Amino acid sequence: MTTRTSAYDHFKHWAATLLEHQRDSADGADEVYQFSTIGALLDGVYDGDVTVADILRHGDFGLGTFNHLDGEMVILDGVCYRLRADGTATRAASTDRTPFAAVTRFRTDFDIHICNTANRSQVLGAVDRQIESVNLIYGIRISGRFRELHTRTVMEQHRPYPPLTEATGGQAETRFTDVSGVLVGFRTPQFQQGISVAGYHLHFLNTDRTGGGHVLDFTVDEGVVAVSGASQLHLSLPTSGAFLDASLSGDHLSEQINAAEGARNGEDSR
């Protein structure tokens, strides 16, 4: 009877684990859903047909941009925010459209507590030492008190659209000091460069949800880094518009992405 009961309990545990895995896969818990590619942005594809409402069906955490590059995107706790070039942040409308976005359903796999002042390289290095593999994708959420935080936001572009490396030449930069908030983004494998931004890609949103931008550098006094792993990438490509004729296989892709996203992005990509 004891052996039979033990076998039955083992079967129940196995079945429950399998069902939980299937539920996670079904609701996108282990998946990053991405619309379009960074390579398309590099080529000046700044208009998309996908709405914020469409993106939020696939995740509650992520980042991206808006049509015409009119603001950086942060998705946090199922709410989408638009971070504009003047450093302000507002809640995005469900009908706003995006040429690029990446989202996941964030579930913390592990976290790292920051008790002493640490710079960008130290924080991201600590994450690198704890992740399971550099070949998987990780959602990164860093909540805390930042001594200094340097962001940029590309200004709205007008047709004919310039390549992203030119558009970022006129970017607006903001320096926050002694500010609380959250960094939202991903750590992506090197082999995804051009599809995504290889390495770390982070956006900042302050606690009041009134300011933020694309993160160039930061120093944090105290906080918590939460990490959510993903082994699946769902890539949805545009089927109309400028994407169909875009040149997506240019030379020096990594150099172009690092120039557009911020020169320090590549430093922490391992």
mmCIF file of C-alpha atoms in Angstrom, residues 1-269:
data_model
loop_
_atom_site.group_PDB
_atom_site.id
_atom_site.type_symbol
_atom_site.label_atom_id
_atom_site.label_comp_id
_atom_site.label_asym_id
_atom_site.label_seq_id
_atom_site.Cartn_x
_atom_site.Cartn_y
_atom_site.Cartn_z
ATOM 1 C CA MET A 1 0.000 0.000 0.000
ATOM 2 C CA THR A 2 2.863 2.364 0.846
ATOM 3 C CA THR A 3 4.594 1.713 -2.484
ATOM 4 C CA ARG A 4 1.332 2.129 -4.406
ATOM 5 C CA THR A 5 0.576 5.390 -2.553
ATOM 6 C CA SER A 6 4.091 6.661 -3.184
ATOM 7 C CA ALA A 7 3.815 5.886 -6.902
ATOM 8 C CA TYR A 8 0.438 7.628 -7.049
ATOM 9 C CA ASP A 9 1.826 10.704 -5.279
ATOM 10 C CA HIS A 10 4.750 10.743 -7.696
ATOM 11 C CA PHE A 11 2.373 10.573 -10.649
ATOM 12 C CA LYS A 12 0.267 13.432 -9.246
ATOM 13 C CA HIS A 13 3.373 15.578 -8.822
ATOM 14 C CA TRP A 14 4.538 14.765 -12.373
ATOM 15 C CA ALA A 15 1.098 15.541 -13.814
ATOM 16 C CA ALA A 16 0.823 18.821 -11.887
ATOM 17 C CA THR A 17 4.287 19.879 -13.057
ATOM 18 C CA LEU A 18 3.417 19.048 -16.674
ATOM 19 C CA LEU A 19 0.145 20.967 -16.518
ATOM 20 C CA GLU A 20 1.867 23.969 -14.945
ATOM 21 C CA HIS A 21 4.469 23.930 -17.732
ATOM 22 C CA GLN A 22 1.720 23.742 -20.341
ATOM 23 C CA ARG A 23 -0.112 26.653 -18.695
ATOM 24 C CA ASP A 24 3.096 28.701 -18.640
ATOM 25 C CA SER A 25 3.687 27.992 -22.324
ATOM 26 C CA ALA A 26 0.075 28.775 -23.205
ATOM 27 C CA ASP A 27 0.032 32.137 -21.441
ATOM 28 C CA GLY A 28 3.456 33.192 -22.739
ATOM 29 C CA ALA A 29 5.259 32.992 -19.390
ATOM 30 C CA ASP A 30 8.365 31.518 -21.058
ATOM 31 C CA GLU A 31 8.127 33.620 -24.224
ATOM 32 C CA VAL A 32 9.254 36.994 -25.480
ATOM 33 C CA TYR A 33 6.871 38.327 -28.120
ATOM 34 C CA GLN A 34 8.520 40.793 -30.466
ATOM 35 C CA PHE A 35 7.070 42.862 -33.283
ATOM 36 C CA SER A 36 9.512 43.685 -36.113
ATOM 37 C CA THR A 37 13.292 43.967 -35.696
ATOM 38 C CA ILE A 38 15.968 46.422 -34.620
ATOM 39 C CA GLY A 39 17.445 46.019 -38.101
ATOM 40 C CA ALA A 40 14.260 47.489 -39.570
ATOM 41 C CA LEU A 41 14.528 50.505 -37.264
ATOM 42 C CA LEU A 42 18.128 50.984 -38.376
ATOM 43 C CA ASP A 43 16.860 51.199 -41.956
ATOM 44 C CA GLY A 44 14.280 53.864 -41.058
ATOM 45 C CA VAL A 45 11.133 51.712 -40.790
ATOM 46 C CA TYR A 46 9.383 53.912 -38.208
ATOM 47 C CA ASP A 47 5.725 53.120 -38.909
ATOM 48 C CA GLY A 48 3.848 50.004 -37.857
ATOM 49 C CA ASP A 49 0.239 48.823 -37.851
ATOM 50 C CA VAL A 50 0.358 47.087 -34.459
ATOM 51 C CA THR A 51 -1.364 48.937 -31.615
ATOM 52 C CA VAL A 52 -0.529 49.117 -27.921
ATOM 53 C CA ALA A 53 -3.641 47.024 -27.267
ATOM 54 C CA ASP A 54 -2.282 44.345 -29.628
ATOM 55 C CA ILE A 55 1.084 44.285 -27.849
ATOM 56 C CA LEU A 56 -0.450 44.063 -24.373
ATOM 57 C CA ARG A 57 -2.263 40.866 -25.354
ATOM 58 C CA HIS A 58 1.143 39.189 -25.400
ATOM 59 C CA GLY A 59 2.756 40.476 -22.211
ATOM 60 C CA ASP A 60 2.752 42.785 -19.213
ATOM 61 C CA PHE A 61 6.417 43.849 -19.274
ATOM 62 C CA GLY A 62 8.641 45.198 -22.019
ATOM 63 C CA LEU A 63 9.867 48.062 -24.139
ATOM 64 C CA GLY A 64 9.832 49.509 -27.634
ATOM 65 C CA THR A 65 9.067 52.741 -29.422
ATOM 66 C CA PHE A 66 6.154 54.473 -31.129
ATOM 67 C CA ASN A 67 5.406 55.397 -34.729
ATOM 68 C CA HIS A 68 7.653 58.165 -36.103
ATOM 69 C CA LEU A 69 9.978 57.346 -33.144
ATOM 70 C CA ASP A 70 7.750 59.666 -31.121
ATOM 71 C CA GLY A 71 8.877 58.497 -27.697
ATOM 72 C CA GLU A 72 10.409 55.482 -25.960
ATOM 73 C CA MET A 73 8.051 52.752 -24.709
ATOM 74 C CA VAL A 74 7.950 51.142 -21.267
ATOM 75 C CA ILE A 75 5.460 48.408 -20.400
ATOM 76 C CA LEU A 76 5.276 47.748 -16.672
ATOM 77 C CA ASP A 77 2.644 45.760 -14.767
ATOM 78 C CA GLY A 78 0.479 45.640 -17.875
ATOM 79 C CA VAL A 79 0.484 49.419 -18.436
ATOM 80 C CA CYS A 80 2.168 51.062 -21.435
ATOM 81 C CA TYR A 81 3.931 54.419 -21.025
ATOM 82 C CA ARG A 82 5.292 56.855 -23.609
ATOM 83 C CA LEU A 83 8.559 58.609 -22.674
ATOM 84 C CA ARG A 84 9.048 61.713 -24.794
ATOM 85 C CA ALA A 85 12.133 63.717 -25.753
ATOM 86 C CA ASP A 86 11.514 66.355 -23.068
ATOM 87 C CA GLY A 87 12.003 63.672 -20.394
ATOM 88 C CA THR A 88 8.315 63.411 -19.484
ATOM 89 C CA ALA A 89 6.244 60.226 -19.353
ATOM 90 C CA THR A 90 2.525 59.696 -19.893
ATOM 91 C CA ARG A 91 0.265 56.682 -20.207
ATOM 92 C CA ALA A 92 -0.016 55.595 -23.844
ATOM 93 C CA ALA A 93 -3.370 55.215 -25.565
ATOM 94 C CA SER A 94 -4.444 51.711 -26.515
ATOM 95 C CA THR A 95 -4.723 52.868 -30.139
ATOM 96 C CA ASP A 96 -1.148 54.219 -30.322
ATOM 97 C CA ARG A 97 0.920 52.274 -32.837
ATOM 98 C CA THR A 98 4.439 50.889 -32.764
ATOM 99 C CA PRO A 99 7.099 49.937 -35.347
ATOM 100 C CA PHE A 100 8.999 47.865 -32.759
ATOM 101 C CA ALA A 101 8.179 46.378 -29.361
ATOM 102 C CA ALA A 102 9.176 43.375 -27.229
ATOM 103 C CA VAL A 103 7.104 42.045 -24.315
ATOM 104 C CA THR A 104 6.926 39.085 -21.952
ATOM 105 C CA ARG A 105 4.890 37.954 -18.967
ATOM 106 C CA PHE A 106 7.330 38.762 -16.199
ATOM 107 C CA ARG A 107 7.769 36.117 -13.491
ATOM 108 C CA THR A 108 10.766 36.459 -11.202
ATOM 109 C CA ASP A 109 13.166 33.500 -11.442
ATOM 110 C CA PHE A 110 15.697 35.075 -9.095
ATOM 111 C CA ASP A 111 16.536 38.459 -7.665
ATOM 112 C CA ILE A 112 19.641 40.299 -6.484
ATOM 113 C CA HIS A 113 19.530 42.793 -3.634
ATOM 114 C CA ILE A 114 21.723 45.871 -4.004
ATOM 115 C CA CYS A 115 22.725 47.160 -0.574
ATOM 116 C CA ASN A 116 25.756 49.268 -1.519
ATOM 117 C CA THR A 117 26.267 51.856 -4.242
ATOM 118 C CA ALA A 118 26.969 50.147 -7.566
ATOM 119 C CA ASN A 119 27.464 51.349 -11.118
ATOM 120 C CA ARG A 120 25.998 49.937 -14.314
ATOM 121 C CA SER A 121 28.819 47.493 -15.019
ATOM 122 C CA GLN A 122 28.774 46.142 -11.468
ATOM 123 C CA VAL A 123 25.012 45.568 -11.450
ATOM 124 C CA LEU A 124 24.851 43.954 -14.870
ATOM 125 C CA GLY A 125 27.963 41.917 -14.127
ATOM 126 C CA ALA A 126 26.204 40.494 -11.068
ATOM 127 C CA VAL A 127 23.296 39.452 -13.295
ATOM 128 C CA ASP A 128 25.676 37.852 -15.804
ATOM 129 C CA ARG A 129 27.218 35.734 -13.056
ATOM 130 C CA GLN A 130 23.865 34.344 -11.943
ATOM 131 C CA ILE A 131 21.960 33.663 -15.181
ATOM 132 C CA GLU A 132 21.685 30.086 -16.361
ATOM 133 C CA SER A 133 23.055 30.679 -19.852
ATOM 134 C CA VAL A 134 24.134 33.562 -22.099
ATOM 135 C CA ASN A 135 22.135 31.875 -24.878
ATOM 136 C CA LEU A 136 18.710 32.504 -23.306
ATOM 137 C CA ILE A 137 16.660 35.711 -23.061
ATOM 138 C CA TYR A 138 16.047 37.467 -19.755
ATOM 139 C CA GLY A 139 13.629 40.169 -18.735
ATOM 140 C CA ILE A 140 15.435 42.598 -16.400
ATOM 141 C CA ARG A 141 13.666 44.794 -13.844
ATOM 142 C CA ILE A 142 15.817 46.982 -11.574
ATOM 143 C CA SER A 143 13.861 48.859 -8.910
ATOM 144 C CA GLY A 144 15.614 51.233 -6.569
ATOM 145 C CA ARG A 145 17.073 54.576 -5.642
ATOM 146 C CA PHE A 146 19.451 55.892 -8.291
ATOM 147 C CA ARG A 147 22.194 58.343 -7.376
ATOM 148 C CA GLU A 148 22.652 59.242 -11.040
ATOM 149 C CA LEU A 149 20.864 58.128 -14.172
ATOM 150 C CA HIS A 150 21.624 59.228 -17.741
ATOM 151 C CA THR A 151 18.930 58.733 -20.397
ATOM 152 C CA ARG A 152 18.212 59.746 -23.941
ATOM 153 C CA THR A 153 15.079 59.909 -26.071
ATOM 154 C CA VAL A 154 14.991 60.248 -29.835
ATOM 155 C CA MET A 155 12.881 63.129 -31.110
ATOM 156 C CA GLU A 156 9.888 62.531 -33.371
ATOM 157 C CA GLN A 157 10.937 61.970 -36.981
ATOM 158 C CA HIS A 158 9.307 63.212 -40.180
ATOM 159 C CA ARG A 159 9.330 61.809 -43.704
ATOM 160 C CA PRO A 160 11.545 61.090 -45.496
ATOM 161 C CA TYR A 161 12.805 59.182 -42.478
ATOM 162 C CA PRO A 162 16.572 59.118 -41.843
ATOM 163 C CA PRO A 163 18.346 55.920 -40.715
ATOM 164 C CA LEU A 164 18.308 55.367 -36.959
ATOM 165 C CA THR A 165 21.985 56.280 -36.577
ATOM 166 C CA GLU A 166 21.158 59.731 -37.973
ATOM 167 C CA ALA A 167 17.920 60.083 -35.999
ATOM 168 C CA THR A 168 19.768 59.484 -32.726
ATOM 169 C CA GLY A 169 22.205 62.248 -33.604
ATOM 170 C CA GLY A 170 19.572 64.763 -32.488
ATOM 171 C CA GLN A 171 18.519 62.850 -29.404
ATOM 172 C CA ALA A 172 17.550 64.678 -26.221
ATOM 173 C CA GLU A 173 19.542 63.618 -23.153
ATOM 174 C CA THR A 174 18.416 63.906 -19.534
ATOM 175 C CA ARG A 175 20.406 63.423 -16.339
ATOM 176 C CA PHE A 176 18.434 62.420 -13.262
ATOM 177 C CA THR A 177 19.952 62.670 -9.772
ATOM 178 C CA ASP A 178 18.725 61.098 -6.534
ATOM 179 C CA VAL A 179 15.684 59.587 -8.230
ATOM 180 C CA SER A 180 13.605 56.493 -7.494
ATOM 181 C CA GLY A 181 12.157 54.325 -10.215
ATOM 182 C CA VAL A 182 12.549 51.182 -12.267
ATOM 183 C CA LEU A 183 14.649 50.051 -15.214
ATOM 184 C CA VAL A 184 12.754 47.818 -17.627
ATOM 185 C CA GLY A 185 14.310 45.772 -20.401
ATOM 186 C CA PHE A 186 16.013 42.628 -21.635
ATOM 187 C CA ARG A 187 19.305 40.817 -21.795
ATOM 188 C CA THR A 188 19.458 39.218 -25.231
ATOM 189 C CA PRO A 189 22.008 36.714 -26.672
ATOM 190 C CA GLN A 190 24.656 37.831 -29.130
ATOM 191 C CA PHE A 191 23.225 35.656 -31.901
ATOM 192 C CA GLN A 192 20.058 37.792 -31.890
ATOM 193 C CA GLN A 193 21.910 40.970 -32.847
ATOM 194 C CA GLY A 194 19.914 42.668 -35.589
ATOM 195 C CA ILE A 195 16.725 40.883 -34.600
ATOM 196 C CA SER A 196 16.969 42.473 -31.150
ATOM 197 C CA VAL A 197 19.626 44.493 -29.332
ATOM 198 C CA ALA A 198 22.254 41.998 -28.170
ATOM 199 C CA GLY A 199 23.267 42.507 -24.565
ATOM 200 C CA TYR A 200 21.334 44.813 -22.253
ATOM 201 C CA HIS A 201 18.608 47.151 -23.512
ATOM 202 C CA LEU A 202 16.970 49.143 -20.697
ATOM 203 C CA HIS A 203 14.446 51.971 -20.351
ATOM 204 C CA PHE A 204 13.827 54.002 -17.180
ATOM 205 C CA LEU A 205 10.520 55.075 -15.612
ATOM 206 C CA ASN A 206 10.455 57.067 -12.379
ATOM 207 C CA THR A 207 8.280 56.136 -9.395
ATOM 208 C CA ASP A 208 5.714 58.844 -10.171
ATOM 209 C CA ARG A 209 5.456 57.564 -13.773
ATOM 210 C CA THR A 210 6.119 61.111 -14.986
ATOM 211 C CA GLY A 211 9.622 60.824 -16.468
ATOM 212 C CA GLY A 212 12.124 58.483 -18.022
ATOM 213 C CA GLY A 213 13.973 57.473 -21.173
ATOM 214 C CA HIS A 214 16.369 55.032 -22.828
ATOM 215 C CA VAL A 215 19.126 54.223 -20.326
ATOM 216 C CA LEU A 216 22.711 55.129 -21.193
ATOM 217 C CA ASP A 217 24.262 54.845 -17.733
ATOM 218 C CA PHE A 218 23.311 54.669 -14.058
ATOM 219 C CA THR A 219 24.557 54.428 -10.488
ATOM 220 C CA VAL A 220 22.207 52.862 -7.941
ATOM 221 C CA ASP A 221 22.468 53.320 -4.162
ATOM 222 C CA GLU A 222 20.057 50.551 -3.208
ATOM 223 C CA GLY A 223 17.517 48.368 -4.949
ATOM 224 C CA VAL A 224 16.473 44.970 -6.242
ATOM 225 C CA VAL A 225 17.225 43.350 -9.581
ATOM 226 C CA ALA A 226 14.532 40.855 -10.645
ATOM 227 C CA VAL A 227 15.235 38.489 -13.541
ATOM 228 C CA SER A 228 12.690 36.540 -15.615
ATOM 229 C CA GLY A 229 14.090 33.954 -18.030
ATOM 230 C CA ALA A 230 12.607 33.014 -21.399
ATOM 231 C CA SER A 231 13.540 30.269 -23.861
ATOM 232 C CA GLN A 232 11.053 31.115 -26.601
ATOM 233 C CA LEU A 233 11.016 34.055 -29.007
ATOM 234 C CA HIS A 234 7.896 34.769 -31.035
ATOM 235 C CA LEU A 235 8.851 37.141 -33.852
ATOM 236 C CA SER A 236 5.975 38.844 -35.664
ATOM 237 C CA LEU A 237 7.023 40.594 -38.886
ATOM 238 C CA PRO A 238 5.119 43.374 -40.658
ATOM 239 C CA THR A 239 3.394 42.243 -43.855
ATOM 240 C CA SER A 240 2.977 45.672 -45.414
ATOM 241 C CA GLY A 241 4.606 49.079 -45.615
ATOM 242 C CA ALA A 242 8.270 50.023 -45.714
ATOM 243 C CA PHE A 243 9.408 46.827 -43.984
ATOM 244 C CA LEU A 244 8.854 44.805 -47.165
ATOM 245 C CA ASP A 245 11.499 46.793 -49.048
ATOM 246 C CA ALA A 246 13.872 47.477 -46.167
ATOM 247 C CA SER A 247 17.536 46.499 -46.370
ATOM 248 C CA LEU A 248 18.046 44.269 -43.345
ATOM 249 C CA SER A 249 21.422 42.683 -44.030
ATOM 250 C CA GLY A 250 23.791 45.639 -44.004
ATOM 251 C CA ASP A 251 27.450 45.468 -43.019
ATOM 252 C CA HIS A 252 28.695 46.562 -39.588
ATOM 253 C CA LEU A 253 25.301 45.851 -38.002
ATOM 254 C CA SER A 254 26.644 45.681 -34.441
ATOM 255 C CA GLU A 255 28.471 48.985 -34.801
ATOM 256 C CA GLN A 256 25.310 50.648 -36.104
ATOM 257 C CA ILE A 257 23.193 49.263 -33.265
ATOM 258 C CA ASN A 258 25.704 50.310 -30.621
ATOM 259 C CA ALA A 259 25.859 53.793 -32.123
ATOM 260 C CA ALA A 260 22.066 54.082 -32.181
ATOM 261 C CA GLU A 261 21.397 52.533 -28.763
ATOM 262 C CA GLY A 262 24.328 54.050 -26.874
ATOM 263 C CA ALA A 263 27.997 53.173 -27.124
ATOM 264 C CA ARG A 264 28.059 51.414 -23.751
ATOM 265 C CA ASN A 265 25.486 48.801 -24.760
ATOM 266 C CA GLY A 266 28.104 46.482 -26.213
ATOM 267 C CA GLU A 267 30.372 46.649 -23.174
ATOM 268 C CA ASP A 268 28.165 44.351 -21.109
ATOM 269 C CA SER A 269 27.206 41.949 -23.894
#
